[in-house]
PDB file of C-alpha atoms in Angstrom:
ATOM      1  CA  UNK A   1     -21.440 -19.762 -14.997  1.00  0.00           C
ATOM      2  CA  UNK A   2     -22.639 -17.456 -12.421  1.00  0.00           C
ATOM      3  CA  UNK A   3     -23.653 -17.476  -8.831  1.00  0.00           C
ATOM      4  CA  UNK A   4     -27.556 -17.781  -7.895  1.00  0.00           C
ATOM      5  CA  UNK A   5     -29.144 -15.764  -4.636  1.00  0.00           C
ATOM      6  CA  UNK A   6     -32.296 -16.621  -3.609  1.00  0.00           C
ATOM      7  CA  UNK A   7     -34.541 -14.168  -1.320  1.00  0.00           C
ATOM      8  CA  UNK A   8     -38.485 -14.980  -0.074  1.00  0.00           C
ATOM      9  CA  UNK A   9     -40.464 -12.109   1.550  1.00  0.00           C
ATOM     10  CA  UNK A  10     -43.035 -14.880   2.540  1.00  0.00           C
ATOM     11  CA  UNK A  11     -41.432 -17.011   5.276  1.00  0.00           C
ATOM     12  CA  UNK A  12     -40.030 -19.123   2.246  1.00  0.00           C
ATOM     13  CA  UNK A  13     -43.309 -20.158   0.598  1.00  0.00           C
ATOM     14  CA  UNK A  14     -42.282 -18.837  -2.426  1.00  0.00           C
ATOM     15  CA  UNK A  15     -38.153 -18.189  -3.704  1.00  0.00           C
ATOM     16  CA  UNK A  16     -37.163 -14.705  -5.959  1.00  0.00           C
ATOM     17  CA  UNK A  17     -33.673 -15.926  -7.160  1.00  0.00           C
ATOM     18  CA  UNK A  18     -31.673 -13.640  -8.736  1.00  0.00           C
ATOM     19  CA  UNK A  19     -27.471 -13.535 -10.354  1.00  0.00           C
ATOM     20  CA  UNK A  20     -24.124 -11.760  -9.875  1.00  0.00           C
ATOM     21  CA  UNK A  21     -22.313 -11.756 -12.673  1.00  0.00           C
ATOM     22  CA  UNK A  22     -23.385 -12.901 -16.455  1.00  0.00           C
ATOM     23  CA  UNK A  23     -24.375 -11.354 -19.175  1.00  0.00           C
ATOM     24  CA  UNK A  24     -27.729 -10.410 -17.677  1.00  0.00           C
ATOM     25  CA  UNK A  25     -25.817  -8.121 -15.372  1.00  0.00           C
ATOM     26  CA  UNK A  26     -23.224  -6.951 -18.073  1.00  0.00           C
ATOM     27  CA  UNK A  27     -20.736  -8.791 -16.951  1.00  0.00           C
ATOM     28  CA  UNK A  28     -18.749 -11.951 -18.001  1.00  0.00           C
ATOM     29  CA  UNK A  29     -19.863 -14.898 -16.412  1.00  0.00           C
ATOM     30  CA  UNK A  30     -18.446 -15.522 -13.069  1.00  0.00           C
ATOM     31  CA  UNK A  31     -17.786 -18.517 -11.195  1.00  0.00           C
ATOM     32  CA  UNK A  32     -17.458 -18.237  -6.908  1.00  0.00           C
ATOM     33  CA  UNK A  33     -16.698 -20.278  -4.021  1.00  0.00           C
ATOM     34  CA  UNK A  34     -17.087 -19.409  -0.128  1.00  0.00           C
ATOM     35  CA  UNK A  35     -19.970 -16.897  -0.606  1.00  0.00           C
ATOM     36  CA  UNK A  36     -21.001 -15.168   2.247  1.00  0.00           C
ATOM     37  CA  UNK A  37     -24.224 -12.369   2.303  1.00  0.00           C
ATOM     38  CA  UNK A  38     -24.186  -9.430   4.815  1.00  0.00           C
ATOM     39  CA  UNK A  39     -26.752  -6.346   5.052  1.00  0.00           C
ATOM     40  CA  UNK A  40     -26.844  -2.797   6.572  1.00  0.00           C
ATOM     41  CA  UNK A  41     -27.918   0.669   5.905  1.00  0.00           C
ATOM     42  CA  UNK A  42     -26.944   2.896   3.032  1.00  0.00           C
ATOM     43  CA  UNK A  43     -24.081   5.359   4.328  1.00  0.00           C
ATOM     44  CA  UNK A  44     -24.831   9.079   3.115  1.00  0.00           C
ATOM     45  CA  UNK A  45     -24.861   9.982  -0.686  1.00  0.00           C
ATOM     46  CA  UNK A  46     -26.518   5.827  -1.465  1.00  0.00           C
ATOM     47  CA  UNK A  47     -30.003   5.479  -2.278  1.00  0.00           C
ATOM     48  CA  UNK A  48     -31.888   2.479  -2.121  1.00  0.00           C
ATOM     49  CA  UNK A  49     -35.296   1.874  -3.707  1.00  0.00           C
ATOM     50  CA  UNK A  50     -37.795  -0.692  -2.487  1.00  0.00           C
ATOM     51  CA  UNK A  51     -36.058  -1.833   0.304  1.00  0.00           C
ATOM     52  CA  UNK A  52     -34.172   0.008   3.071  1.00  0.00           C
ATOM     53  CA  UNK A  53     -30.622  -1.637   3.512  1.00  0.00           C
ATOM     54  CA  UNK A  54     -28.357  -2.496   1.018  1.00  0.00           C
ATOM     55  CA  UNK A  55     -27.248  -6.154   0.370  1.00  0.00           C
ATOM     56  CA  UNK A  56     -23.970  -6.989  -0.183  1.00  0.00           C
ATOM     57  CA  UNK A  57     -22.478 -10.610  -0.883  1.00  0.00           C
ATOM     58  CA  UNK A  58     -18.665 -10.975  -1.740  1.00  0.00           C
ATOM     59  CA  UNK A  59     -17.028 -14.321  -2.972  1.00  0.00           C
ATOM     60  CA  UNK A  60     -13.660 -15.958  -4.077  1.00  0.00           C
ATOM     61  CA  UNK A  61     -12.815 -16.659  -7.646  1.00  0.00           C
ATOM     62  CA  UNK A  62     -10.469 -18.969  -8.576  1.00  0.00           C
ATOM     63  CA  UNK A  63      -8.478 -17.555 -11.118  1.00  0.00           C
ATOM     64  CA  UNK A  64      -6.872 -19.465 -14.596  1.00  0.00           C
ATOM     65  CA  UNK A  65      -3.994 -19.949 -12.873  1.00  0.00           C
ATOM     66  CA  UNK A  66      -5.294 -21.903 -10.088  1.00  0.00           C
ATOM     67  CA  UNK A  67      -4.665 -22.482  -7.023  1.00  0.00           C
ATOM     68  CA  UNK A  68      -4.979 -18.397  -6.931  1.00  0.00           C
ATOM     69  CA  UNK A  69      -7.614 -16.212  -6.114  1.00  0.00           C
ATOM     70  CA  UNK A  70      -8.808 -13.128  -6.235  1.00  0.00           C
ATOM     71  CA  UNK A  71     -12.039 -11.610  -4.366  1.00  0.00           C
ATOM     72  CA  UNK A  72     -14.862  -9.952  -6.244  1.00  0.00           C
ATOM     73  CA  UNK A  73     -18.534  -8.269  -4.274  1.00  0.00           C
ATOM     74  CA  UNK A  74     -21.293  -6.828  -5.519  1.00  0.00           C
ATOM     75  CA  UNK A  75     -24.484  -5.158  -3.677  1.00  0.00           C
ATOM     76  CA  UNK A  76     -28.022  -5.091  -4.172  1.00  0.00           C
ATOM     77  CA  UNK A  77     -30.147  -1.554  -3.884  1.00  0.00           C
ATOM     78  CA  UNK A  78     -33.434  -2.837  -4.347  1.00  0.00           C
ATOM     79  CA  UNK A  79     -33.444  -5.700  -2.037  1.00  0.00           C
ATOM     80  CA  UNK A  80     -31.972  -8.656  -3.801  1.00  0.00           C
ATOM     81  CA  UNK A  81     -34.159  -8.125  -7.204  1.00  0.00           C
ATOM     82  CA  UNK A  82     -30.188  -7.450  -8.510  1.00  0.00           C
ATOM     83  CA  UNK A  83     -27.011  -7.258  -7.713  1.00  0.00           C
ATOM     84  CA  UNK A  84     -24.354  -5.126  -9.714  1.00  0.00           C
ATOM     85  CA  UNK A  85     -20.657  -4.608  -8.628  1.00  0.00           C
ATOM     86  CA  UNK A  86     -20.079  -1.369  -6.968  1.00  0.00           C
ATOM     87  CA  UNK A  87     -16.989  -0.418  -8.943  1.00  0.00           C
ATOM     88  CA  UNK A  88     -16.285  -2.736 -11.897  1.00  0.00           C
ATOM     89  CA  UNK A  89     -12.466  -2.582 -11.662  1.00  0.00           C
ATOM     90  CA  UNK A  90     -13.127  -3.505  -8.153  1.00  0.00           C
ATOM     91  CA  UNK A  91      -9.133  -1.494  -7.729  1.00  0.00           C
ATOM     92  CA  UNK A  92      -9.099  -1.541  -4.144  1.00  0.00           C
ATOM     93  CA  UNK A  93     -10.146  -4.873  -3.461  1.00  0.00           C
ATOM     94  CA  UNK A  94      -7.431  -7.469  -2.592  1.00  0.00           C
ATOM     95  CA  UNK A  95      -5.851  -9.373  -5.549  1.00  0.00           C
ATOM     96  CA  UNK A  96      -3.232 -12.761  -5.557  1.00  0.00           C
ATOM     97  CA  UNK A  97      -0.850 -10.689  -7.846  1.00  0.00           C
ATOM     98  CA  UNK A  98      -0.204  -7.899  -6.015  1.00  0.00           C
ATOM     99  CA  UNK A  99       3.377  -7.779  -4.245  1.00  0.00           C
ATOM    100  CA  UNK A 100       3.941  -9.914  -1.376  1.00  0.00           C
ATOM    101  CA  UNK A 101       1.803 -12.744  -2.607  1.00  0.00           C
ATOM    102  CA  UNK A 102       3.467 -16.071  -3.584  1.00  0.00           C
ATOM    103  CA  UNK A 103       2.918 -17.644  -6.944  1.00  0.00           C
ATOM    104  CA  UNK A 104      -0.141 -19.776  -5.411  1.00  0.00           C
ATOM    105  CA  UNK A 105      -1.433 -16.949  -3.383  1.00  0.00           C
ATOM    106  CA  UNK A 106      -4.962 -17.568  -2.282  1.00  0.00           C
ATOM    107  CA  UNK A 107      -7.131 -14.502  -1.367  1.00  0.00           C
ATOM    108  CA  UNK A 108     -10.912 -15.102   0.026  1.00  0.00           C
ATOM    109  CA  UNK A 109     -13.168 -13.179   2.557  1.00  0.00           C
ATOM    110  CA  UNK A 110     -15.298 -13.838   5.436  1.00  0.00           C
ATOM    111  CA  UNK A 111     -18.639 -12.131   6.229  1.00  0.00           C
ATOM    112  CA  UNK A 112     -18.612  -8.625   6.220  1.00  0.00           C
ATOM    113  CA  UNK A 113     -20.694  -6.005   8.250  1.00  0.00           C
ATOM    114  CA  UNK A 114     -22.297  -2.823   8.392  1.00  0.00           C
ATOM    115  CA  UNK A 115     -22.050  -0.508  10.763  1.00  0.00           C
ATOM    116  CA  UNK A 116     -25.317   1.875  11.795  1.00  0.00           C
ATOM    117  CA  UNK A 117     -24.021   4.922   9.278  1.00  0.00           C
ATOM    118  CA  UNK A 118     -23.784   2.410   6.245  1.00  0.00           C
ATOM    119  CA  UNK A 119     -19.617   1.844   6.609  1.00  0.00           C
ATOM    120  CA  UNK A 120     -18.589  -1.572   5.759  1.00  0.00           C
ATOM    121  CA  UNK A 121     -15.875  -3.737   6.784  1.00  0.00           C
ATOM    122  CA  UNK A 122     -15.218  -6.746   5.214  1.00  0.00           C
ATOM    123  CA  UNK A 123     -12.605  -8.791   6.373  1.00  0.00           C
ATOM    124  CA  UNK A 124      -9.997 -10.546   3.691  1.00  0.00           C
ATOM    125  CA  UNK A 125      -7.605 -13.507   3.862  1.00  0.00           C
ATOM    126  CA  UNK A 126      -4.844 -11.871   1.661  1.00  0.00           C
ATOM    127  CA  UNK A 127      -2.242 -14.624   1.061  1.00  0.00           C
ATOM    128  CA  UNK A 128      -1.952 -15.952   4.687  1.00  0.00           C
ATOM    129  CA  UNK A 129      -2.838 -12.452   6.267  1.00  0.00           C
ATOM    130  CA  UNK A 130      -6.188 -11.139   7.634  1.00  0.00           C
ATOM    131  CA  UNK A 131      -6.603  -7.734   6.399  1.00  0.00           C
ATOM    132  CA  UNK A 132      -9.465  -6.040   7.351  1.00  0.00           C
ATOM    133  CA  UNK A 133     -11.268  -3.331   4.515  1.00  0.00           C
ATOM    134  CA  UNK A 134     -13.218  -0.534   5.521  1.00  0.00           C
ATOM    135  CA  UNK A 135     -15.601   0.907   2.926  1.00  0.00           C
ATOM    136  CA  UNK A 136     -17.846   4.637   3.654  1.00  0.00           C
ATOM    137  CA  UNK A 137     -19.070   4.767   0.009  1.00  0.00           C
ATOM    138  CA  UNK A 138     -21.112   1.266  -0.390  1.00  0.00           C
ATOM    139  CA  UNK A 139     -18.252  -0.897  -1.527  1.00  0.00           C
ATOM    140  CA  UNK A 140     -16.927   1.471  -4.354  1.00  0.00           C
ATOM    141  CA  UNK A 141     -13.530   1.676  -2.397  1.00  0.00           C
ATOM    142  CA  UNK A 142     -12.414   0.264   0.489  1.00  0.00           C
ATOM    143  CA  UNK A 143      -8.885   1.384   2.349  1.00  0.00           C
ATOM    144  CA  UNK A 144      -7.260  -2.131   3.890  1.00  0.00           C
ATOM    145  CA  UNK A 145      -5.151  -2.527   7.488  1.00  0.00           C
ATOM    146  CA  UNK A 146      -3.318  -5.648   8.441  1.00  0.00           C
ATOM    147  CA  UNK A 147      -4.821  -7.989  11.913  1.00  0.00           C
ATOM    148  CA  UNK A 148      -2.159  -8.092  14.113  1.00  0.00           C
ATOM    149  CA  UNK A 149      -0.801 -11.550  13.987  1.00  0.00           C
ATOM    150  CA  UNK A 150      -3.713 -12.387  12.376  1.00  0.00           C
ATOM    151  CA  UNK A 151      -2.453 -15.266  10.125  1.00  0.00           C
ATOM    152  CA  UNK A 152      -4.023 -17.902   8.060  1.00  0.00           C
ATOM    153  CA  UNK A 153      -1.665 -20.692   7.137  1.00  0.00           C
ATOM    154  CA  UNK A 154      -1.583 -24.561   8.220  1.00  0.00           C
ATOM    155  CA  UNK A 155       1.879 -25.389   9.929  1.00  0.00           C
ATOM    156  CA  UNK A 156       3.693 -28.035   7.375  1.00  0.00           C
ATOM    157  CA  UNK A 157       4.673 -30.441  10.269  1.00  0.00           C
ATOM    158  CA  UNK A 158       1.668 -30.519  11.693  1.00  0.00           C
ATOM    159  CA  UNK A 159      -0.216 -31.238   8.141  1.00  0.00           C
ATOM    160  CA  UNK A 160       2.181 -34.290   7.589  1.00  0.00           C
ATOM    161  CA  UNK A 161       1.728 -35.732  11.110  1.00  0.00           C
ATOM    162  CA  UNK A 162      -2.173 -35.761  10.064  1.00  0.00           C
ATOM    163  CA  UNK A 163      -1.869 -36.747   6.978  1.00  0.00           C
ATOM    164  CA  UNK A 164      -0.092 -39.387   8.458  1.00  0.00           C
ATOM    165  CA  UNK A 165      -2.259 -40.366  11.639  1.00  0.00           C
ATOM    166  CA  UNK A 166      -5.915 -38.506  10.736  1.00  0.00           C
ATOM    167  CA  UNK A 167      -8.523 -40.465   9.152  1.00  0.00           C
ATOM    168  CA  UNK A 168      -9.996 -38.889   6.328  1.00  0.00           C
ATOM    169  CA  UNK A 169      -6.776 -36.937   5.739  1.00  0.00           C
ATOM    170  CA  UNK A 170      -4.448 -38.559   3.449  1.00  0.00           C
ATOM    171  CA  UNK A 171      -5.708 -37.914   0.359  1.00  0.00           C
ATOM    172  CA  UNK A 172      -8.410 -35.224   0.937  1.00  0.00           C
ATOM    173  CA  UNK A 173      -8.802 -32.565  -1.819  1.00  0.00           C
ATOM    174  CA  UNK A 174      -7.013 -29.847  -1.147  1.00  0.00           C
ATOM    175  CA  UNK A 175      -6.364 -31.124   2.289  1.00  0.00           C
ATOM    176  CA  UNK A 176      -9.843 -30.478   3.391  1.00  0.00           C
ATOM    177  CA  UNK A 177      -9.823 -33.740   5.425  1.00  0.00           C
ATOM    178  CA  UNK A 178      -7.694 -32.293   7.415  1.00  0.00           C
ATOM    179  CA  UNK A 179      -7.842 -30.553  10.827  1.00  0.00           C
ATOM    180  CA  UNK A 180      -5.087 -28.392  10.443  1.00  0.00           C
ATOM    181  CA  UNK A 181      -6.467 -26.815   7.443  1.00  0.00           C
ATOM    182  CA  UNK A 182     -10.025 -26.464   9.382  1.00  0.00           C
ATOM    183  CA  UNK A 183      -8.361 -23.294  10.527  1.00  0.00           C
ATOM    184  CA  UNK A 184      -8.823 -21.403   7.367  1.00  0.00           C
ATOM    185  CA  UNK A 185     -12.775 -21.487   7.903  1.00  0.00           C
ATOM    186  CA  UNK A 186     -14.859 -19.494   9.621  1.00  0.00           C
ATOM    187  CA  UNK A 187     -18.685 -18.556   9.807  1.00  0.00           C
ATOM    188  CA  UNK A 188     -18.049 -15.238  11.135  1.00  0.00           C
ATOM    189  CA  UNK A 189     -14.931 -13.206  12.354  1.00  0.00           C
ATOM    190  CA  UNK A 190     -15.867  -9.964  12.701  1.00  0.00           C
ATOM    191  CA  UNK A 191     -18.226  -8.257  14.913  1.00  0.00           C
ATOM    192  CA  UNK A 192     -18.837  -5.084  16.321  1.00  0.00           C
ATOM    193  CA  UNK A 193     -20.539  -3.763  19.819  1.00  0.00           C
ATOM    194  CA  UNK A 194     -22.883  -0.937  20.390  1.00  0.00           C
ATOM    195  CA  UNK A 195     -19.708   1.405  21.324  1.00  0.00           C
ATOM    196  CA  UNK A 196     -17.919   0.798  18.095  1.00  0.00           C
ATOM    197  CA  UNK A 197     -15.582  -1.641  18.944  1.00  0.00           C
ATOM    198  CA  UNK A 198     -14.523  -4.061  16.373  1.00  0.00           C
ATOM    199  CA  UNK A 199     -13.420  -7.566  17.270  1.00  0.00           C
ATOM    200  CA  UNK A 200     -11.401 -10.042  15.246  1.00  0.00           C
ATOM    201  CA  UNK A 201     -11.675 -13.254  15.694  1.00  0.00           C
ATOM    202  CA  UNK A 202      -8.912 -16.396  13.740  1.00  0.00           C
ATOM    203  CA  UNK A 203      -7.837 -20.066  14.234  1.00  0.00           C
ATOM    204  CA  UNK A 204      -3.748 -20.790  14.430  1.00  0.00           C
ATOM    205  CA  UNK A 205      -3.821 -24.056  16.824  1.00  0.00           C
ATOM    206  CA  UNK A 206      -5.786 -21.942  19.562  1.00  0.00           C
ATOM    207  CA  UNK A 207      -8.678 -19.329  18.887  1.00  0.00           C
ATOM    208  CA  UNK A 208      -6.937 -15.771  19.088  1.00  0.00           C
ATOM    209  CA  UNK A 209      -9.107 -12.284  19.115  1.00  0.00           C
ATOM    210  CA  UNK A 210      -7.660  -8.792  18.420  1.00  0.00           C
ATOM    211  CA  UNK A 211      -9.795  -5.253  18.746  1.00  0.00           C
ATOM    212  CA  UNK A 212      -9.759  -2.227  16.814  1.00  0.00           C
ATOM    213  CA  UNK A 213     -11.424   1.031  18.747  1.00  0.00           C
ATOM    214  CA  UNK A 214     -10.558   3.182  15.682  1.00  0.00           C
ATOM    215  CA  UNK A 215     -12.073   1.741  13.321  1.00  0.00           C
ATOM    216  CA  UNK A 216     -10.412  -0.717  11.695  1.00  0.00           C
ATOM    217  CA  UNK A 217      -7.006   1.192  11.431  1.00  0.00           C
ATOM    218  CA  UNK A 218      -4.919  -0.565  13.729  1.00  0.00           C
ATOM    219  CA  UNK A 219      -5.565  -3.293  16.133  1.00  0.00           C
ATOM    220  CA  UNK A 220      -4.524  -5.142  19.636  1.00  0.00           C
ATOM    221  CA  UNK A 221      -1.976  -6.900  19.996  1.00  0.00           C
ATOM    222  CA  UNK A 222      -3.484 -10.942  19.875  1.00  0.00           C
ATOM    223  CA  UNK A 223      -5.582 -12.698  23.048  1.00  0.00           C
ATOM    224  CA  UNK A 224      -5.281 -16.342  23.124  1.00  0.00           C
ATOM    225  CA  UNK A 225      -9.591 -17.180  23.728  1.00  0.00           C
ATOM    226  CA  UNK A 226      -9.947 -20.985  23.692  1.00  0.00           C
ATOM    227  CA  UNK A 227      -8.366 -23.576  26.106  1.00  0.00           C
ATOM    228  CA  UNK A 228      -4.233 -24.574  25.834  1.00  0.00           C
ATOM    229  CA  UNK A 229      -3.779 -27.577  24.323  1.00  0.00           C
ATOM    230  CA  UNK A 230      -7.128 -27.129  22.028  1.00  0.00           C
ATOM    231  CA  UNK A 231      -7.283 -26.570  18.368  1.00  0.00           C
ATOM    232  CA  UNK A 232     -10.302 -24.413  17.145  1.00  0.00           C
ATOM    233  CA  UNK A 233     -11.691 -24.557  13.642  1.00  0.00           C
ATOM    234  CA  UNK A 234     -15.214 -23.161  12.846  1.00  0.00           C
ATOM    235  CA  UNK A 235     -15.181 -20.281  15.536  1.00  0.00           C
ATOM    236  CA  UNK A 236     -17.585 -17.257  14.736  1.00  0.00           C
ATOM    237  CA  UNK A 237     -18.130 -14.412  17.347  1.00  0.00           C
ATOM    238  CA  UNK A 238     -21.240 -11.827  18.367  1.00  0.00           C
ATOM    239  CA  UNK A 239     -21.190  -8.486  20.277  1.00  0.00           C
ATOM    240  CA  UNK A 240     -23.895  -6.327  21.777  1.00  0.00           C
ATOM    241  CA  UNK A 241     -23.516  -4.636  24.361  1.00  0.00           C
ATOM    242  CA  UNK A 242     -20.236  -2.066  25.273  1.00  0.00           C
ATOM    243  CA  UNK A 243     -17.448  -5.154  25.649  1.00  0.00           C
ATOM    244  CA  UNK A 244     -19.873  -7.570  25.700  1.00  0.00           C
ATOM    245  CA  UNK A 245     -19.074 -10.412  23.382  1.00  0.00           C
ATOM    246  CA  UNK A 246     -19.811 -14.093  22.631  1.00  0.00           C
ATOM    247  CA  UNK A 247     -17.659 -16.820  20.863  1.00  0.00           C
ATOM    248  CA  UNK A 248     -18.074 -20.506  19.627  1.00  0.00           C
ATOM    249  CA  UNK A 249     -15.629 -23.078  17.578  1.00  0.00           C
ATOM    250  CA  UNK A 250     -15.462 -26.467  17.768  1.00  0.00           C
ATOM    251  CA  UNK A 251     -12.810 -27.954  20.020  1.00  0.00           C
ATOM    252  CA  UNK A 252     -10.251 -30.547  18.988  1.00  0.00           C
ATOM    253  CA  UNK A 253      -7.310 -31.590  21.640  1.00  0.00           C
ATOM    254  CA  UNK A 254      -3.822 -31.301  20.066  1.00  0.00           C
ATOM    255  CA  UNK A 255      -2.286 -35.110  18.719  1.00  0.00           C
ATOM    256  CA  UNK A 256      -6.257 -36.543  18.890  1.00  0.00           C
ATOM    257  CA  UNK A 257      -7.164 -38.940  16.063  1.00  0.00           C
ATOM    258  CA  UNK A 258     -10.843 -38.186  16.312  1.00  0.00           C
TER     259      UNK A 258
END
């Protein structure tokens, strides 16, 4: 199997879809989950033709050993037409075996972005850790730095009170019933403001935020966001301006059956 993208350059009269992976693209066939699509500039040295940013989209794959994961992108310089992976060892990238990582170690990003000179940084769930990955050559390597506190697990106790008490729980694949492991998604974490700043954004019971001013090298210590007593799943997060920022999640009181 692989993974369809669809563009339209006509306000969606008409669909160009296009593959990552197969055997159209030289690859083996590829099968991903969580896909997520983000676009910028080229950063010096990257040429595009036909189109002036570059795409990138970046996915989970579950591996043979299941439930593990390992993350795999690719990026489009002609607009979408294809998409080829940037280095095809993809060695820097995050992967479930490397140390640290339990046996069922799950590794899966959220939306990337781009900064104006054509650096990414793509933020990584690496086996209950956000990492953040910062990239200056179009995805071909990317150097990673741990999110302070920035964790991404479900809290056992609390999974077997809802299992318990939460309709639509019990019995859920892969728990996805469940509120407390709502907290693992997110439409989009990361964003940066017109001075450079780089916000985080992550669910554990509360929404917390952490900021990077060097670029994704180190980052603030954790800022509780949403209301005590309120469990946020679904949060994503904007910037603009210098500090300016904007959040959303959907709000869920702690102990509520709803």
């Amino acid at each position: 199997t692989t993974n369809p993208i669809g563009y339209s350059d006509d306000e969606g009269d008409t669909w160009h879809v296009t593959r990552t992976g197969g055997a159209a693209n030289g690859e083996p066939d590829t099968l991903g989950d969580m896909g997520t699509i983000f676009v910028g500039p080229p950063p010096a040295g990257t040429r595009t033709s036909g189109y002036p940013n570059v795409v990138y989209t970046c996915d989970f794959s579950p591996r043979a050993s299941a439930p593990t994961s390992d993350v795999q992108c690719w990026r489009s310089l002609d607009g979408g037409q294809s998409f080829r992976r940037p280095d095809r060892a993809n060695a820097t990238l995050p992967r479930a075996t490397a140390p640290g990582c339990a046996a069922d170690g799950f590794i899966f990003p959220n939306r990337g972005l781009v900064a104006p000179n054509g650096t990414i940084y793509l933020p990584v769930s690496r086996c209950g850790q956000w990492v953040v990955g910062v990239s200056t050559d179009a995805g071909v390597t990317f150097t990673w730095s741990p999110v302070t506190g920035a964790v991404n697990v479900s809290d056992p106790a609390v999974l077997a009170e809802q299992r318990q008490n939460t309709p639509g729980c019990a019995g859920s694949v892969a728990d996805a019933g469940c509120p407390e492991v709502f907290q693992v998604y997110g439409q989009q974490r990361l964003a940066m403001d017109s001075a450079g700043t780089l916000y985080f954004i992550w669910n554990y019971h509360r929404l917390m935020m952490s900021s990077s001013s060097d670029g994704g090298r180190s980052w603030s210590a954790p800022t509780p966001m949403s209301l005590p007593g309120m469990q946020a799943v679904w949060s994503s997060i904007a910037a603009r301006g210098p500090g300016e920022i904007g959040l959303s999640y959907l709000g869920r009181s702690e102990g509520s059956t709803d």
